[in-house]
XYZ file of C-alpha atoms in Angstrom:
332
model
C 100.627 120.240 142.124
C 97.901 117.062 141.451
C 99.161 113.536 141.293
C 98.694 113.466 138.107
C 101.460 116.505 138.070
C 103.882 115.577 139.635
C 103.963 111.630 138.053
C 104.880 113.281 134.550
C 107.358 115.865 135.692
C 108.467 112.069 136.656
C 108.160 110.649 133.922
C 110.955 110.218 131.710
C 110.703 112.279 128.087
C 111.779 114.010 125.706
C 112.108 118.192 124.857
C 110.329 119.389 121.533
C 112.384 122.313 119.845
C 111.054 126.037 119.690
C 111.798 125.531 116.126
C 111.644 121.906 115.088
C 108.856 121.528 112.122
C 105.065 121.902 112.257
C 104.155 120.980 109.082
C 104.473 117.441 106.739
C 107.808 117.940 105.502
C 106.290 115.196 102.721
C 108.545 116.661 99.371
C 111.566 116.138 101.117
C 110.735 112.492 102.224
C 109.770 111.559 99.280
C 113.406 112.749 97.966
C 115.031 111.395 100.975
C 114.102 107.761 100.641
C 114.462 107.218 97.058
C 118.202 107.921 97.592
C 118.362 105.500 99.979
C 120.033 102.178 98.567
C 121.334 105.164 95.727
C 124.742 105.271 96.393
C 125.773 101.114 95.951
C 129.477 101.414 97.514
C 129.078 103.729 100.588
C 130.422 102.294 103.173
C 126.426 102.883 105.219
C 125.337 100.543 102.059
C 127.305 97.931 102.484
C 127.980 96.893 106.328
C 123.516 97.733 106.698
C 123.568 94.289 103.811
C 121.322 92.445 106.390
C 118.956 95.041 107.197
C 118.518 95.180 102.793
C 114.678 93.277 102.935
C 113.816 94.967 105.619
C 115.014 98.409 104.161
C 113.089 97.322 101.220
C 109.982 97.278 102.905
C 110.070 100.407 104.565
C 111.476 103.211 102.028
C 108.213 101.947 98.672
C 105.812 101.574 102.271
C 106.778 104.631 103.149
C 106.426 106.184 99.428
C 103.217 104.009 98.919
C 102.104 106.785 102.225
C 102.536 109.540 100.674
C 101.020 108.126 96.909
C 104.604 107.633 95.297
C 105.163 104.394 94.760
C 105.684 104.432 90.741
C 109.307 106.416 91.193
C 110.523 103.117 92.470
C 112.606 101.281 90.499
C 109.735 98.543 90.367
C 112.756 95.847 88.458
C 115.035 96.369 90.096
C 112.985 95.829 93.282
C 111.517 92.688 91.425
C 114.647 90.184 90.980
C 116.073 91.321 94.447
C 112.914 89.756 95.834
C 113.462 86.649 93.332
C 117.211 86.146 93.822
C 116.798 86.194 97.840
C 114.192 83.080 97.729
C 116.471 80.239 99.059
C 116.455 76.720 98.275
C 114.298 75.786 101.617
C 111.374 78.599 99.948
C 112.093 81.260 102.664
C 113.395 84.415 101.712
C 116.806 86.030 103.415
C 117.515 89.411 104.055
C 119.850 90.087 101.322
C 121.662 86.995 98.503
C 123.571 84.404 99.663
C 121.851 85.359 103.497
C 119.445 82.832 105.489
C 116.576 83.102 104.871
C 113.927 84.713 107.983
C 109.868 84.903 109.195
C 111.164 87.986 109.124
C 112.810 88.836 105.416
C 110.434 86.472 103.835
C 107.623 89.509 105.777
C 108.476 91.645 104.649
C 108.942 90.295 100.876
C 105.286 89.661 101.063
C 104.563 92.749 101.975
C 107.282 94.939 99.120
C 105.372 92.351 96.461
C 101.271 92.808 97.419
C 102.362 96.451 97.156
C 103.879 96.323 93.489
C 100.603 93.224 92.905
C 104.018 91.136 92.788
C 103.247 88.495 95.007
C 103.864 85.996 91.029
C 107.211 86.167 90.842
C 108.220 84.410 93.981
C 107.072 80.741 93.717
C 104.698 80.799 96.594
C 103.988 76.575 97.591
C 107.612 76.398 98.695
C 106.811 80.350 101.136
C 103.903 78.342 102.959
C 106.477 74.808 103.144
C 109.195 77.148 105.343
C 106.964 78.737 106.800
C 104.638 75.513 108.501
C 108.584 74.214 109.610
C 109.439 77.286 112.123
C 106.098 76.295 113.173
C 106.472 74.536 117.351
C 104.016 72.128 118.801
C 103.439 74.582 121.581
C 101.809 77.797 118.264
C 104.528 79.136 118.880
C 106.692 80.679 115.925
C 110.781 80.622 115.180
C 112.134 82.868 113.147
C 114.414 80.680 111.621
C 114.479 77.352 112.051
C 116.203 76.537 115.026
C 116.251 79.902 116.361
C 114.602 81.824 118.956
C 110.777 81.289 119.569
C 108.997 85.457 120.147
C 105.470 86.587 119.744
C 106.948 89.030 117.137
C 107.485 85.663 114.914
C 103.901 85.001 115.666
C 102.668 87.719 113.666
C 104.557 87.592 110.542
C 103.517 84.379 109.820
C 100.483 84.362 110.124
C 100.568 87.513 107.927
C 102.673 85.723 105.642
C 100.241 83.780 105.159
C 97.373 85.079 104.811
C 98.457 88.094 102.214
C 99.124 84.398 100.529
C 95.566 83.132 101.089
C 96.666 80.072 102.723
C 96.709 80.764 106.473
C 94.727 77.265 107.220
C 98.117 75.474 106.925
C 98.561 75.685 110.048
C 97.295 75.511 113.226
C 96.400 78.860 113.680
C 94.080 77.449 116.703
C 97.623 76.453 119.080
C 98.950 79.903 117.175
C 95.679 82.265 119.336
C 95.801 80.208 122.087
C 99.599 80.454 122.636
C 99.981 85.115 122.180
C 96.667 83.905 124.328
C 99.659 82.876 127.569
C 101.577 85.560 126.267
C 98.681 88.307 127.717
C 99.560 89.434 131.067
C 98.108 91.451 133.423
C 98.688 94.386 132.830
C 96.722 94.337 129.620
C 100.203 94.351 127.497
C 101.835 91.091 126.084
C 105.286 89.566 126.169
C 107.669 88.513 123.622
C 106.445 84.667 126.086
C 104.293 83.449 128.236
C 105.599 86.098 131.350
C 108.181 88.529 129.256
C 107.719 91.886 130.452
C 104.874 93.331 128.340
C 106.283 95.764 125.788
C 104.399 98.365 123.060
C 106.473 96.221 119.431
C 105.183 92.985 121.503
C 101.528 94.331 122.234
C 101.165 95.310 118.810
C 102.533 92.202 117.234
C 100.034 90.426 119.041
C 97.001 91.766 118.028
C 97.524 91.525 115.433
C 97.782 88.136 115.308
C 93.900 88.045 116.819
C 93.065 90.132 113.994
C 93.794 88.190 111.607
C 92.063 85.134 113.231
C 89.277 87.376 114.196
C 90.164 86.473 117.653
C 89.885 90.201 119.469
C 86.655 89.450 121.856
C 89.247 87.310 123.649
C 91.098 90.244 125.063
C 89.849 92.668 127.769
C 90.179 95.470 125.275
C 89.889 98.081 127.681
C 92.648 97.012 130.020
C 94.792 96.593 126.523
C 93.904 100.139 125.165
C 94.569 101.986 128.654
C 97.948 99.919 129.120
C 99.001 101.328 125.757
C 96.822 105.059 126.673
C 99.814 105.585 129.958
C 102.609 105.705 126.936
C 102.474 109.033 125.475
C 104.711 111.389 127.612
C 104.285 115.136 128.205
C 105.917 115.828 124.956
C 102.736 114.039 123.144
C 105.493 111.044 122.288
C 104.331 107.347 122.929
C 106.921 104.554 124.756
C 107.069 100.811 124.558
C 107.471 100.837 128.460
C 106.204 102.439 131.226
C 110.373 104.794 132.526
C 111.147 104.695 128.556
C 111.820 107.840 126.453
C 108.861 108.408 124.197
C 110.298 107.626 119.979
C 108.566 108.296 117.090
C 108.252 103.494 116.104
C 105.764 103.681 118.699
C 104.005 106.399 116.762
C 102.989 103.314 114.738
C 102.935 99.934 117.347
C 100.745 102.127 119.567
C 98.613 103.668 118.237
C 98.334 101.042 115.152
C 97.169 99.157 118.485
C 94.863 101.627 119.681
C 93.433 101.182 115.681
C 93.048 97.346 116.056
C 90.814 97.764 119.211
C 89.051 100.915 118.428
C 90.782 102.946 121.422
C 92.680 105.559 119.512
C 91.054 108.318 120.455
C 92.700 107.435 124.558
C 95.055 109.340 123.152
C 96.062 113.560 122.494
C 96.135 113.849 118.942
C 96.734 116.769 118.412
C 99.971 116.506 121.147
C 100.828 113.280 119.190
C 101.426 115.067 116.319
C 103.673 117.772 116.839
C 106.102 114.978 118.717
C 105.817 113.427 115.068
C 105.927 116.677 113.028
C 108.900 118.016 115.057
C 111.187 113.872 114.978
C 111.358 115.434 111.132
C 114.825 116.621 109.125
C 114.219 119.983 107.492
C 117.249 119.526 105.696
C 117.842 116.507 104.383
C 114.160 114.904 104.968
C 113.257 111.775 106.384
C 111.723 111.403 110.003
C 114.673 110.056 113.001
C 113.780 108.197 115.668
C 113.709 112.024 118.386
C 114.439 115.728 117.237
C 117.203 116.248 116.426
C 118.517 112.966 115.621
C 119.343 111.628 112.649
C 116.805 110.477 110.047
C 116.421 106.595 108.638
C 113.851 105.249 107.250
C 112.824 102.405 110.041
C 112.062 105.781 111.945
C 110.515 107.511 108.683
C 107.751 104.601 107.034
C 106.098 105.017 110.570
C 105.977 108.335 111.711
C 103.722 109.088 108.239
C 102.139 105.805 109.160
C 101.495 107.110 112.113
C 100.089 110.398 110.840
C 97.951 108.309 108.570
C 96.287 106.043 111.549
C 95.405 110.541 112.837
C 94.345 111.598 109.633
C 96.712 113.727 108.387
C 95.599 115.468 105.620
C 97.875 114.992 102.240
C 98.966 110.889 102.996
C 96.497 107.861 102.297
C 94.933 105.916 104.631
C 97.254 102.746 106.172
C 95.379 99.337 107.765
C 96.268 98.771 111.431
C 97.506 95.254 111.161
C 99.222 95.229 107.902
C 101.048 98.772 108.131
C 100.824 99.706 104.556
C 97.898 101.712 102.521
C 94.936 100.381 102.619
C 94.909 100.080 98.507
C 97.498 97.852 98.710
C 96.110 95.480 101.272
C 93.043 95.586 99.215
C 90.365 92.390 100.107
C 93.114 91.380 102.777
C 93.025 94.512 105.091
C 90.439 94.648 107.902
C 90.290 97.828 108.689
């Protein structure tokens, strides 16, 4: 047995059941997404209030990848987003919650999909986002909160969609992200932090938006990303972690940004993603046999789209939105 075979046997992984779905259950996924949030008196709906804005993005983006965005209640979505913009200019997860750059970006993405950026105070959003940048170029998630490279992407992507990227110090933002670049080719949350696939996606996204991908060693980064594929075909976020459908997006999109998507095994990747579908209710779970949710559904579908799976709209790897929705804002 080769050393590579021994290594694969030792890696953490999950089995794919022999009866797992092998085709895309598109109609069931549309039904699953449209049912999300319908019962506003349910325990699940009430307890997930802090995810409301993110949930709207996950659901709408998933429907758009499947070509079904027109089946949503667009007016209700617009009403909620308008009500969630606070006096500080930022947008909250739900009404009467504090603003956060993550929810601000989600709202801007939803409005971009719907082509209705006119319903929010754009100048106020820009001022809020500007106020989150620190002297070293990093961004906070909310004023006085933690610093994380995720928020660098959220801030720059928000301003990019609003065509106001020049309102922040882009050069310092790039320098900060590059300071989080590790010897192994990955990126961390802060300088010196462990490499993680989610942070790689965020940092590459910043470099893609600003046209600076040439500032890293794409071969070293591509190798680190390709090594995240497990024997099952699924992708993990860090060495020795289990595969998860959400990394079908974080890793694949990162590879697409640096033109190294062909470095993973496409067929086994597709097999893993399809196996994570719930063939009764629709939706995707993190792993085969687990409960589905909108979060893993949008990233499972978007991962399949990046792999050019038939019947799905092409997606932009920087923004996890369809290319037709991104329009003039896209790169790939």
